[in-house]
Coordinates of C-alpha atoms and ligand atoms in Angstrom, one line a residue:
Chain H
M15 CA -23.1 3.8 -59.1
S16 CA -19.4 2.3 -60.3
Q17 CA -20.5 0.4 -63.2
A18 CA -19.0 -2.7 -63.4
T19 CA -19.5 -3.8 -67.5
L20 CA -18.4 -0.1 -68.2
R21 CA -15.0 1.0 -68.5
I22 CA -13.5 4.1 -67.2
Q23 CA -11.3 6.6 -69.6
K24 CA -11.3 9.4 -67.9
I25 CA -10.8 9.5 -63.8
S26 CA -10.8 13.0 -61.4
A27 CA -8.1 14.0 -60.4
H28 CA -6.0 10.9 -60.9
S29 CA -2.2 10.9 -60.7
G30 CA -1.9 7.4 -62.0
T31 CA -2.9 6.0 -65.6
V32 CA -6.9 5.4 -66.5
P33 CA -7.8 1.5 -67.1
G34 CA -9.9 1.7 -70.0
E35 CA -8.1 4.3 -71.9
D36 CA -8.3 2.9 -75.4
T37 CA -8.5 -0.2 -74.9
Q38 CA -12.2 -1.0 -76.1
R39 CA -13.8 -0.3 -79.6
Q40 CA -17.3 0.7 -77.9
Y41 CA -19.4 2.6 -78.8
Q42 CA -20.2 6.2 -78.2
V43 CA -23.3 6.3 -76.5
C44 CA -26.0 9.4 -77.1
K45 CA -29.6 11.1 -76.3
L46 CA -32.1 13.0 -79.3
V47 CA -33.7 15.2 -78.3
D48 CA -35.8 16.8 -80.5
T49 CA -37.6 19.5 -79.1
T50 CA -40.1 20.2 -81.9
T51 CA -41.9 17.4 -81.0
C52 CA -41.7 17.7 -77.2
I53 CA -45.5 18.4 -76.1
G54 CA -43.6 18.8 -72.1
C55 CA -46.1 15.8 -70.5
K56 CA -43.0 15.1 -68.0
A57 CA -42.9 12.3 -68.6
C58 CA -39.6 11.6 -68.5
E59 CA -39.1 13.8 -65.9
V60 CA -41.5 10.9 -63.7
A61 CA -39.5 8.3 -64.9
C62 CA -36.5 9.8 -63.7
V63 CA -37.6 9.9 -60.0
E64 CA -39.1 7.2 -60.4
W65 CA -35.8 4.7 -61.9
N66 CA -33.6 6.6 -60.2
D67 CA -35.6 6.0 -56.8
M68 CA -35.8 9.2 -55.4
P69 CA -37.6 11.4 -52.4
F70 CA -40.7 13.0 -53.2
S71 CA -39.7 17.0 -54.3
P72 CA -41.9 19.6 -53.5
T73 CA -42.0 21.9 -57.2
A74 CA -42.2 25.8 -57.1
F75 CA -44.7 27.6 -58.8
G76 CA -43.1 30.2 -61.3
N77 CA -46.0 31.2 -62.9
T78 CA -45.5 28.5 -65.7
Y79 CA -45.9 24.7 -66.2
Q80 CA -42.5 24.3 -65.5
T81 CA -42.0 21.9 -62.3
M82 CA -39.8 24.3 -60.7
P83 CA -36.4 26.8 -61.8
E84 CA -33.6 24.7 -61.8
T85 CA -33.0 21.0 -61.6
R86 CA -31.7 19.8 -57.9
W87 CA -30.0 17.1 -56.4
N88 CA -32.8 14.8 -56.7
Y89 CA -34.3 15.7 -59.7
W90 CA -32.3 15.4 -62.6
N91 CA -34.2 16.2 -65.5
L92 CA -36.7 18.6 -66.7
I93 CA -38.4 20.3 -69.1
L94 CA -38.3 24.1 -69.3
F95 CA -41.0 25.8 -70.5
N96 CA -40.4 29.1 -72.7
E97 CA -42.9 31.6 -74.5
H98 CA -41.0 33.0 -77.7
E99 CA -42.8 35.8 -79.5
R100 CA -41.8 35.6 -83.0
E101 CA -41.4 38.8 -85.3
D102 CA -44.5 38.4 -86.6
G103 CA -45.9 38.5 -83.0
T104 CA -47.1 34.9 -82.8
L105 CA -46.4 32.6 -79.8
Q106 CA -43.6 29.7 -79.8
W107 CA -43.6 27.5 -77.3
L108 CA -40.3 26.4 -76.6
M109 CA -39.5 22.6 -74.6
R110 CA -36.6 22.0 -73.3
K111 CA -35.1 18.7 -71.3
H112 CA -32.8 19.8 -69.7
Q113 CA -30.1 17.8 -68.1
C114 CA -27.0 16.7 -67.7
M115 CA -25.1 17.3 -71.0
H116 CA -22.7 14.3 -70.9
C117 CA -19.8 15.6 -72.5
A118 CA -17.0 14.8 -74.1
E119 CA -14.5 16.9 -72.6
P120 CA -16.0 17.6 -68.7
G121 CA -15.9 20.7 -67.4
C122 CA -16.8 19.0 -63.8
L123 CA -13.9 16.1 -64.5
E124 CA -11.5 18.8 -65.0
A125 CA -12.5 21.3 -62.2
C126 CA -12.8 18.0 -59.6
P127 CA -9.7 17.4 -56.7
A128 CA -11.0 14.5 -55.4
D129 CA -9.9 11.0 -57.5
G130 CA -12.3 9.3 -59.3
A131 CA -15.0 11.7 -58.2
I132 CA -16.0 11.8 -61.3
V133 CA -15.4 9.4 -63.9
Q134 CA -16.5 9.3 -68.0
Y135 CA -17.0 5.7 -69.2
T136 CA -15.7 4.6 -72.3
N137 CA -19.1 4.7 -74.2
G138 CA -19.5 8.8 -73.0
I139 CA -21.4 9.3 -70.0
V140 CA -19.8 11.0 -67.5
D141 CA -20.5 9.5 -63.7
F142 CA -20.5 11.2 -60.3
Q143 CA -19.2 8.7 -57.8
Q144 CA -20.5 9.9 -54.1
A145 CA -18.8 7.6 -52.5
N146 CA -15.8 9.5 -53.7
C147 CA -16.5 13.1 -53.9
I148 CA -16.0 15.2 -50.8
G149 CA -18.5 17.9 -51.6
C150 CA -16.1 20.7 -53.1
G151 CA -18.5 21.8 -55.2
Y152 CA -15.5 22.7 -57.7
C153 CA -17.5 20.6 -60.7
I154 CA -20.1 23.6 -60.0
T155 CA -17.4 26.1 -61.2
G156 CA -16.8 23.5 -64.3
C157 CA -19.6 22.6 -64.9
P158 CA -20.9 25.4 -68.4
F159 CA -24.1 23.9 -68.0
N160 CA -25.6 24.4 -64.3
I161 CA -25.9 20.9 -64.0
P162 CA -24.3 19.8 -60.6
K163 CA -26.6 20.1 -57.5
F164 CA -24.9 20.0 -53.7
N165 CA -27.0 17.8 -51.5
N166 CA -27.0 19.6 -47.7
V167 CA -26.9 16.5 -46.0
T168 CA -25.0 13.8 -47.6
K169 CA -22.4 16.6 -48.5
R170 CA -22.2 15.4 -52.0
M171 CA -23.4 16.7 -55.9
Y172 CA -25.1 14.3 -58.0
K173 CA -26.9 14.7 -61.4
C174 CA -28.3 13.0 -64.4
S175 CA -26.4 9.9 -64.9
L176 CA -27.8 8.9 -68.4
C177 CA -29.1 5.7 -66.7
A178 CA -25.8 4.2 -66.6
D179 CA -27.3 1.3 -64.8
R180 CA -29.9 0.6 -67.3
V181 CA -27.7 1.2 -70.4
S182 CA -24.9 -1.2 -69.1
E183 CA -27.7 -3.8 -69.1
G184 CA -28.7 -3.2 -72.8
L185 CA -31.6 -1.1 -71.6
E186 CA -31.7 2.7 -73.0
P187 CA -32.8 5.4 -70.5
A188 CA -35.8 6.1 -68.5
C189 CA -36.5 9.2 -69.9
I190 CA -35.8 8.0 -73.2
K191 CA -38.4 4.0 -72.3
S192 CA -41.3 6.6 -71.2
C193 CA -41.4 9.3 -74.4
P194 CA -44.9 9.6 -75.9
T195 CA -44.0 11.1 -78.9
G196 CA -41.0 9.5 -79.7
C197 CA -39.0 13.4 -79.2
L198 CA -36.1 10.9 -77.4
H199 CA -34.3 8.8 -79.2
F200 CA -31.3 6.9 -77.9
G201 CA -28.6 4.9 -79.8
S202 CA -25.4 5.4 -80.9
K203 CA -23.6 9.3 -81.1
D204 CA -23.2 8.6 -85.0
D205 CA -27.0 7.1 -85.7
M206 CA -27.9 10.0 -83.4
T207 CA -26.3 12.6 -85.2
E208 CA -27.4 11.5 -88.4
L209 CA -31.3 11.0 -87.6
A210 CA -31.2 14.5 -85.5
G211 CA -29.5 15.9 -89.3
I212 CA -32.4 14.1 -91.1
R213 CA -34.6 15.7 -88.8
A214 CA -33.3 19.0 -89.2
K215 CA -33.0 18.6 -92.4
Q216 CA -37.3 17.9 -92.6
L217 CA -37.4 20.7 -90.5
R218 CA -36.3 23.2 -93.2
D219 CA -37.3 21.6 -96.4
H220 CA -40.8 20.6 -95.4
Y221 CA -41.4 23.0 -92.2
G222 CA -40.6 26.2 -92.4
Y223 CA -37.5 26.0 -89.9
D224 CA -35.1 27.5 -92.5
K225 CA -33.4 28.2 -89.1
A226 CA -33.2 25.1 -87.7
G227 CA -30.6 22.8 -86.9
V228 CA -28.7 20.3 -84.4
Y229 CA -27.0 21.8 -81.2
D230 CA -24.1 19.2 -80.5
P231 CA -21.4 22.5 -79.4
P232 CA -17.9 21.4 -80.5
G233 CA -16.6 23.6 -77.3
V234 CA -17.0 20.9 -75.1
G235 CA -15.7 18.2 -77.9
G236 CA -19.3 17.7 -78.4
T237 CA -22.0 16.2 -76.0
G238 CA -23.6 12.4 -75.2
V239 CA -27.5 14.8 -76.0
I240 CA -28.0 16.3 -78.5
Y241 CA -30.8 19.0 -80.0
V242 CA -32.3 19.4 -82.7
L243 CA -34.2 23.4 -82.7
H244 CA -36.2 24.6 -84.7
D245 CA -33.7 27.4 -84.6
A246 CA -30.7 26.5 -84.0
T247 CA -29.0 30.5 -84.5
Q248 CA -30.3 30.8 -80.8
P249 CA -30.2 28.3 -78.3
E250 CA -30.4 30.7 -75.4
L251 CA -34.2 31.1 -76.1
Y252 CA -34.6 27.8 -74.8
G253 CA -34.4 28.3 -71.2
G254 CA -30.7 29.9 -72.1
L255 CA -29.2 27.4 -73.2
P256 CA -25.6 28.2 -74.1
S257 CA -24.5 29.4 -77.9
N258 CA -21.3 28.0 -77.8
P259 CA -20.4 26.6 -74.3
S260 CA -16.9 25.3 -73.2
I261 CA -14.6 24.8 -69.4
P262 CA -14.9 28.2 -68.4
L263 CA -11.5 30.7 -68.8
A264 CA -10.5 30.4 -65.1
V265 CA -11.6 27.1 -64.9
K266 CA -8.7 25.8 -67.8
F267 CA -6.3 28.9 -66.4
W268 CA -6.3 27.6 -62.8
K269 CA -6.1 24.0 -63.8
H270 CA -3.3 24.3 -66.5
P271 CA -0.8 27.3 -66.4
L272 CA -1.6 28.1 -62.9
K273 CA -1.3 24.5 -61.8
W274 CA 2.1 24.3 -63.1
L275 CA 3.7 27.8 -62.8
G276 CA 2.8 27.2 -59.3
N277 CA 3.7 23.9 -59.1
I278 CA 7.2 24.6 -60.4
A279 CA 7.5 27.8 -58.4
M280 CA 7.1 25.9 -54.9
V281 CA 9.1 23.0 -55.8
G282 CA 11.7 25.6 -57.1
G283 CA 11.8 27.2 -54.1
L284 CA 12.6 24.7 -51.8
I285 CA 15.4 23.9 -54.1
G286 CA 16.0 27.6 -53.7
L287 CA 16.5 27.2 -50.1
F288 CA 18.3 23.9 -49.1
V289 CA 20.8 25.4 -52.3
H290 CA 21.4 28.5 -50.4
Y291 CA 22.0 26.9 -46.9
L292 CA 24.2 24.2 -48.7
K293 CA 26.6 28.3 -49.6
F294 CA 25.6 30.5 -47.7
G295 CA 24.5 28.5 -44.2
P296 CA 22.7 30.1 -41.6
K297 CA 23.9 34.1 -40.8
A298 CA 25.7 33.0 -37.8
R299 CA 26.7 29.2 -36.8
E300 CA 26.4 29.2 -32.8
E301 CA 25.3 31.7 -30.3
A302 CA 28.2 32.7 -29.1
D303 CA 29.2 33.7 -33.0
L304 CA 26.8 36.4 -32.4
A305 CA 28.9 38.5 -29.6
P306 CA 29.6 41.6 -31.3
K307 CA 33.7 41.4 -32.4
G308 CA 35.1 42.6 -28.7
G309 CA 32.5 43.0 -26.7
A310 CA 28.8 42.1 -24.5
Chain R
M8 CA 13.7 58.4 -30.1
K9 CA 10.1 57.4 -31.7
P10 CA 7.3 56.1 -29.2
R11 CA 6.3 52.9 -30.2
G12 CA 3.2 50.8 -30.6
M13 CA 0.9 49.2 -27.9
I14 CA 4.1 47.5 -26.3
G15 CA 6.8 49.6 -25.0
Y16 CA 10.5 48.5 -25.3
H17 CA 12.6 49.9 -22.7
P18 CA 15.7 48.8 -20.8
E19 CA 13.3 47.2 -18.5
Q20 CA 13.1 44.4 -21.0
I21 CA 16.2 43.0 -20.7
I22 CA 16.8 40.0 -18.9
P23 CA 19.6 38.4 -17.1
H24 CA 22.1 37.3 -19.2
D25 CA 22.0 39.4 -22.0
H26 CA 18.8 38.6 -23.3
I27 CA 16.0 41.1 -24.2
L28 CA 12.6 40.2 -24.2
R29 CA 11.3 40.2 -27.9
Y30 CA 8.1 38.3 -27.6
S31 CA 5.5 39.0 -24.9
F32 CA 2.9 35.8 -23.9
K33 CA 0.8 37.0 -26.4
E34 CA 2.0 37.8 -29.0
R35 CA 3.5 34.3 -29.1
M36 CA 0.5 32.5 -28.2
N37 CA -1.5 34.1 -30.8
H38 CA 1.8 33.7 -33.8
W39 CA 1.4 30.0 -33.1
I40 CA -2.1 29.8 -33.7
A41 CA -1.7 31.6 -36.8
A42 CA 1.3 29.4 -38.1
G43 CA -0.5 26.4 -36.8
S44 CA -3.7 27.1 -38.9
F45 CA -1.7 28.5 -41.6
I46 CA 0.1 25.0 -41.6
Y47 CA -3.2 23.2 -41.6
L48 CA -4.5 25.7 -44.6
M49 CA -1.8 24.8 -46.6
L50 CA -1.7 20.8 -46.4
T51 CA -5.8 20.6 -47.2
G52 CA -5.6 23.3 -49.7
L53 CA -2.3 21.6 -51.7
A54 CA -4.7 18.3 -51.3
F55 CA -7.1 20.0 -53.0
W56 CA -4.9 21.7 -55.6
T57 CA -3.0 18.8 -57.4
P58 CA -3.8 15.0 -57.3
W59 CA 0.0 14.2 -56.9
L60 CA -1.1 16.0 -52.9
F61 CA -4.5 14.0 -52.1
W62 CA -2.7 12.1 -49.7
I63 CA -1.9 14.4 -47.2
A64 CA -5.6 14.9 -46.7
T65 CA -6.1 10.6 -46.7
M66 CA -3.3 10.8 -43.7
L67 CA -5.1 14.3 -42.1
G68 CA -7.7 12.2 -41.6
G69 CA -10.0 11.8 -44.9
A70 CA -10.8 14.3 -48.3
E71 CA -14.0 14.4 -46.9
L72 CA -12.7 16.0 -43.2
S73 CA -10.0 17.9 -44.9
R74 CA -13.3 19.9 -47.2
M75 CA -15.0 20.2 -43.8
L76 CA -13.0 21.8 -41.3
H77 CA -10.4 24.1 -44.1
P78 CA -13.2 26.8 -44.2
W79 CA -14.0 26.4 -39.8
I80 CA -9.6 26.3 -39.5
G81 CA -9.6 29.9 -42.4
L82 CA -11.8 31.6 -39.8
V83 CA -9.3 30.9 -36.6
F84 CA -6.6 31.9 -39.3
F85 CA -7.9 35.2 -39.9
V86 CA -9.1 35.8 -36.9
S87 CA -5.9 35.5 -35.6
V88 CA -4.5 37.9 -38.2
C89 CA -6.6 40.5 -37.6
Y90 CA -5.3 40.2 -33.9
M91 CA -1.5 40.2 -35.1
F92 CA -2.5 43.0 -37.5
T93 CA -4.2 45.3 -34.1
L94 CA 0.0 43.9 -32.3
W95 CA 2.6 44.7 -34.8
A96 CA 0.8 46.8 -37.4
S97 CA 1.9 50.1 -36.5
Q98 CA 5.1 48.5 -35.8
M99 CA 5.5 47.3 -39.8
N100 CA 5.3 50.8 -41.5
F101 CA 7.7 51.3 -44.4
E102 CA 10.5 54.2 -43.4
P103 CA 13.3 55.7 -45.1
V104 CA 15.9 52.6 -43.4
D105 CA 14.1 49.8 -45.3
K106 CA 14.3 51.2 -48.4
E107 CA 17.9 51.4 -48.6
W108 CA 17.6 48.1 -46.6
W109 CA 15.7 46.6 -49.2
N110 CA 18.2 48.1 -51.6
S111 CA 21.2 45.7 -50.2
L112 CA 18.9 42.5 -50.4
G113 CA 21.8 41.2 -52.1
H114 CA 24.3 41.4 -49.2
Y115 CA 21.7 40.0 -46.8
I116 CA 21.3 37.0 -49.5
R117 CA 25.2 36.4 -48.8
N118 CA 24.7 36.6 -44.8
Q119 CA 27.4 40.0 -45.2
D120 CA 25.2 41.3 -42.4
D121 CA 28.0 43.8 -41.5
Q122 CA 26.8 46.4 -45.0
M123 CA 23.4 46.0 -44.1
P124 CA 21.5 49.6 -43.2
P125 CA 20.7 49.3 -39.4
A126 CA 17.3 47.7 -39.7
G127 CA 14.7 48.3 -36.4
R128 CA 12.3 45.9 -34.7
Y129 CA 11.8 44.8 -37.9
N130 CA 13.9 44.7 -41.5
A131 CA 12.1 45.5 -44.7
G132 CA 11.8 41.8 -45.7
Q133 CA 9.4 41.1 -42.7
K134 CA 7.4 44.0 -43.0
L135 CA 6.3 42.8 -45.7
L136 CA 6.3 39.5 -45.1
F137 CA 3.7 41.2 -42.0
W138 CA 1.0 42.8 -45.3
S139 CA 1.3 40.3 -47.4
F140 CA 0.0 37.7 -44.7
F141 CA -2.4 40.6 -43.8
I142 CA -3.4 41.5 -47.2
G143 CA -3.6 37.3 -48.5
G144 CA -5.3 37.0 -45.4
L145 CA -8.3 39.1 -46.5
L146 CA -7.6 37.6 -49.9
L147 CA -8.6 34.1 -48.8
L148 CA -11.2 34.7 -46.5
A149 CA -13.1 36.6 -49.5
S150 CA -12.9 33.9 -52.1
G151 CA -12.9 31.5 -49.4
L152 CA -16.2 31.7 -48.7
V153 CA -17.4 31.6 -52.5
L154 CA -15.8 28.3 -52.5
W155 CA -17.2 27.5 -48.6
F156 CA -21.0 28.5 -50.2
T157 CA -20.2 28.0 -54.0
E158 CA -23.5 25.8 -54.1
S159 CA -25.6 29.2 -52.9
I160 CA -24.5 31.8 -55.3
P161 CA -26.8 31.9 -58.1
W162 CA -26.0 30.9 -61.5
N163 CA -26.2 35.1 -63.8
L164 CA -23.3 35.2 -60.4
R165 CA -21.3 32.8 -61.7
W166 CA -18.0 34.9 -62.3
L167 CA -18.1 35.2 -58.5
R168 CA -17.1 31.6 -58.7
Y169 CA -14.6 31.9 -61.5
L170 CA -12.6 34.9 -59.6
A171 CA -13.0 33.2 -56.1
V172 CA -10.8 29.7 -57.2
I173 CA -8.4 32.2 -59.1
V174 CA -7.6 34.5 -56.2
H175 CA -7.9 31.5 -53.7
A176 CA -5.5 29.7 -55.2
G177 CA -3.1 32.1 -56.3
T178 CA -3.5 34.2 -53.1
A179 CA -2.5 30.8 -51.7
L180 CA 0.5 30.0 -54.2
L181 CA 2.0 33.9 -52.7
T182 CA 1.6 33.4 -49.1
I183 CA 2.9 29.4 -49.4
G184 CA 5.6 31.5 -50.6
N185 CA 6.8 33.9 -48.5
F186 CA 6.2 31.3 -45.3
M187 CA 8.6 28.7 -46.8
I188 CA 11.0 31.8 -47.0
H189 CA 10.0 32.8 -43.6
V190 CA 10.5 29.6 -41.7
Y191 CA 14.0 29.3 -43.4
M192 CA 15.2 32.5 -42.1
G193 CA 13.1 31.6 -38.9
V194 CA 14.5 28.4 -38.5
F195 CA 17.6 27.9 -40.9
A196 CA 19.7 30.8 -41.3
E197 CA 18.8 33.5 -38.9
R198 CA 20.2 31.2 -35.5
G199 CA 17.6 32.6 -32.8
A200 CA 15.1 33.9 -33.7
F201 CA 13.4 30.7 -33.3
G202 CA 13.8 30.6 -30.1
S203 CA 12.3 34.4 -30.2
V204 CA 8.7 32.9 -30.8
I205 CA 9.3 30.1 -28.1
R206 CA 10.8 31.7 -25.2
G207 CA 10.1 35.7 -26.2
D208 CA 13.7 36.6 -25.5
V209 CA 16.8 37.2 -27.9
S210 CA 20.4 37.9 -26.7
L211 CA 21.4 40.9 -27.0
A212 CA 24.4 40.4 -29.2
F213 CA 21.0 38.7 -32.0
A214 CA 19.2 42.2 -31.2
K215 CA 22.6 44.4 -32.0
R216 CA 23.6 41.6 -35.7
Y217 CA 19.8 41.9 -36.9
H218 CA 18.3 45.0 -35.2
P219 CA 20.6 47.4 -34.6
G220 CA 17.6 50.2 -35.3
W221 CA 15.8 48.5 -32.5
Y222 CA 18.4 47.4 -30.0
K223 CA 19.9 51.2 -29.5
E224 CA 16.6 51.6 -28.7
I225 CA 16.8 49.0 -26.0
V226 CA 19.8 49.9 -24.3
G227 CA 19.9 53.3 -24.5
E228 CA 23.1 55.0 -26.4
T229 CA 25.4 54.5 -23.9
E230 CA 24.8 51.2 -23.0
T231 CA 26.2 50.5 -26.9
Q232 CA 29.4 51.5 -25.8
K233 CA 29.6 48.5 -23.2
Ligands
LIG20 C1 -9.0 32.2 -44.7 C2 -10.2 31.7 -45.0 C3 -10.5 30.5 -45.7 C4 -11.3 30.1 -45.9 C5 -12.9 30.5 -46.0 C6 -10.8 29.2 -47.3 C7 -12.1 28.5 -48.4 C8 -11.4 27.7 -48.7 C9 -12.8 26.7 -49.6 C10 -13.9 26.5 -48.7 C11 -11.8 25.8 -50.4 C12 -12.2 24.6 -51.4 C13 -12.1 23.5 -50.9 C14 -11.5 23.3 -49.6 O1 -12.7 23.3 -48.8 O2 -10.4 22.9 -48.6 C15 -10.1 26.3 -50.0 C16 -9.3 25.7 -51.0 C17 -8.1 26.2 -50.9 N1 -7.7 26.9 -50.0 FE1 -7.8 27.5 -48.8 N2 -9.5 28.7 -47.0 C18 -9.0 29.9 -46.4 C19 -8.0 30.4 -46.0 C20 -6.7 29.6 -46.7 C21 -5.2 29.8 -46.8 C22 -4.6 30.5 -45.2 C23 -4.8 28.8 -47.6 C24 -3.2 28.9 -47.2 C25 -2.4 28.4 -48.2 C26 -5.5 28.6 -48.1 C27 -5.5 27.1 -49.3 C28 -5.8 26.7 -50.2 C29 -5.5 26.4 -51.4 C30 -4.5 26.2 -51.9 C31 -6.9 25.6 -51.5 C32 -7.3 24.8 -52.7 C33 -7.2 25.6 -54.1 C34 -7.4 24.8 -55.3 O3 -7.4 23.7 -55.2 O4 -7.1 25.6 -56.2 N3 -7.0 28.8 -47.6 N4 -10.0 27.8 -49.3
LIG21 S1 -18.0 18.1 -55.3 FE1 -18.2 17.7 -57.2 S2 -15.9 18.5 -57.5 FE2 -16.1 18.5 -55.6 S3 -15.5 16.2 -55.1 FE3 -18.1 16.0 -55.2 S4 -17.4 15.5 -57.4 FE4 -15.4 16.3 -57.2

């Protein structure tokens, strides 16, 4: 959805300038998820489906409390339930709210070939513009978090919009609004980073989680969704959260050196062939020239 | 004289006005199915390759349509490349003369055709082109299938997607490069070659100049004295 009140600072596959780049002083917005106070009630899942008017999506039972194995095109927000056995043999339940991370350097946007199918607003929200999407799926390849999901009927991609429509009107995202424990917070990136730091310190100093910390991976330029984790050294425990995510090397190689080499080679090749013709011309000028000397 | 592949080349192929039949209707038809589908694939592919060329997709009916048709036309291309294989592969083996020909490439580029070793029905460059399209077709199909159904690849097999984008784009670039040279040779450099894939025939003079080995096979040693 295009948000008139939000300016755009990055556009996928766009060959011109970008209207909102460096034009505004705007807060980077950020969602803080404190996994240590999540009780897995799934209110945020319901709020997301409700606010975004998405159709019913059947649940898939997999011997856990988790609603389904992965997010879907119409289910953008999923609590991942992970049972972790600690060294002392006791059990720890790690629950993580999984959704688009709104990377500062989004791999999806980098990979997308369609002009304006993915945009990043000046407040940092990464949003898919389905009207411009061609359904190629390159964004799936670019994303390090397995977020964009394909709708086989509309042939377009969908994912969490961080409720860009609500945020542009000064509201917090629907999931934040619904959380009963206060484990979800929303505000400027600076404020959320500070709050997350304070909470992590509290966990280390007073609750015995010496490895508690904040997840805000630098490999993708930092994210618009940050986590407080009991054990920040092992984010993989939380349903495969990558410990050092970045845009896949193959995607970087494809979109930069390979693209430039290819373009230079193609243009150079065309020029080369043209110059060859100017210099040498055709091998034989007319059919008559082909006639072997003194013969046929 | 060596026996040839599917289609025998014999003196009967000499047709009036000193022309030789070079390509049968089947060969010509298949050549143009391959060429037409390749051109469509190249244009729509390049539209997704760089934002600078996205307008191509717009001109061809919109990028959604291009995304929908590209893989299907890819299948057409692949089938026609396979048929081309059955038609021509037997004539595309590299022979000693091809190595010599390759070593004289500089003369060929400078249009000094009289200094070239006698190429057969296909010269070494044409053979290389054939194999690059055949192998390229296989790689493009394999990687193209991954790109086509990219959303169905499970997360733990995501390396397949990474491999596919690189292989598809890289192979497309290589085949596009060969394609540009091929079109240049056939349309601009070797006058008479274009007609051979349209009407099917070339002049005796053309055959003698560019494919002396083949010329001898067709007209026979005695005729060459003419
Ligand atoms: C043989 C069967 C083929 C299949 C199934 C196939 C399929 C695909 C698919 C699914 C894509 C993703 C985006 C799109 O749909 O356009 C793609 C991209 C592309 N294809 Fe193909 N393709 C095939 C053959 C070819 C051929 C012969 C070329 C010749 C030039 C080609 C050139 C390209 C290019 C340049 C791209 C864009 C790559 C990029 O953005 O990096 N494809 N192909
Ligand atoms: S499928 Fe993804 S990468 Fe492709 S056009 Fe749509 S948003 Fe862009």
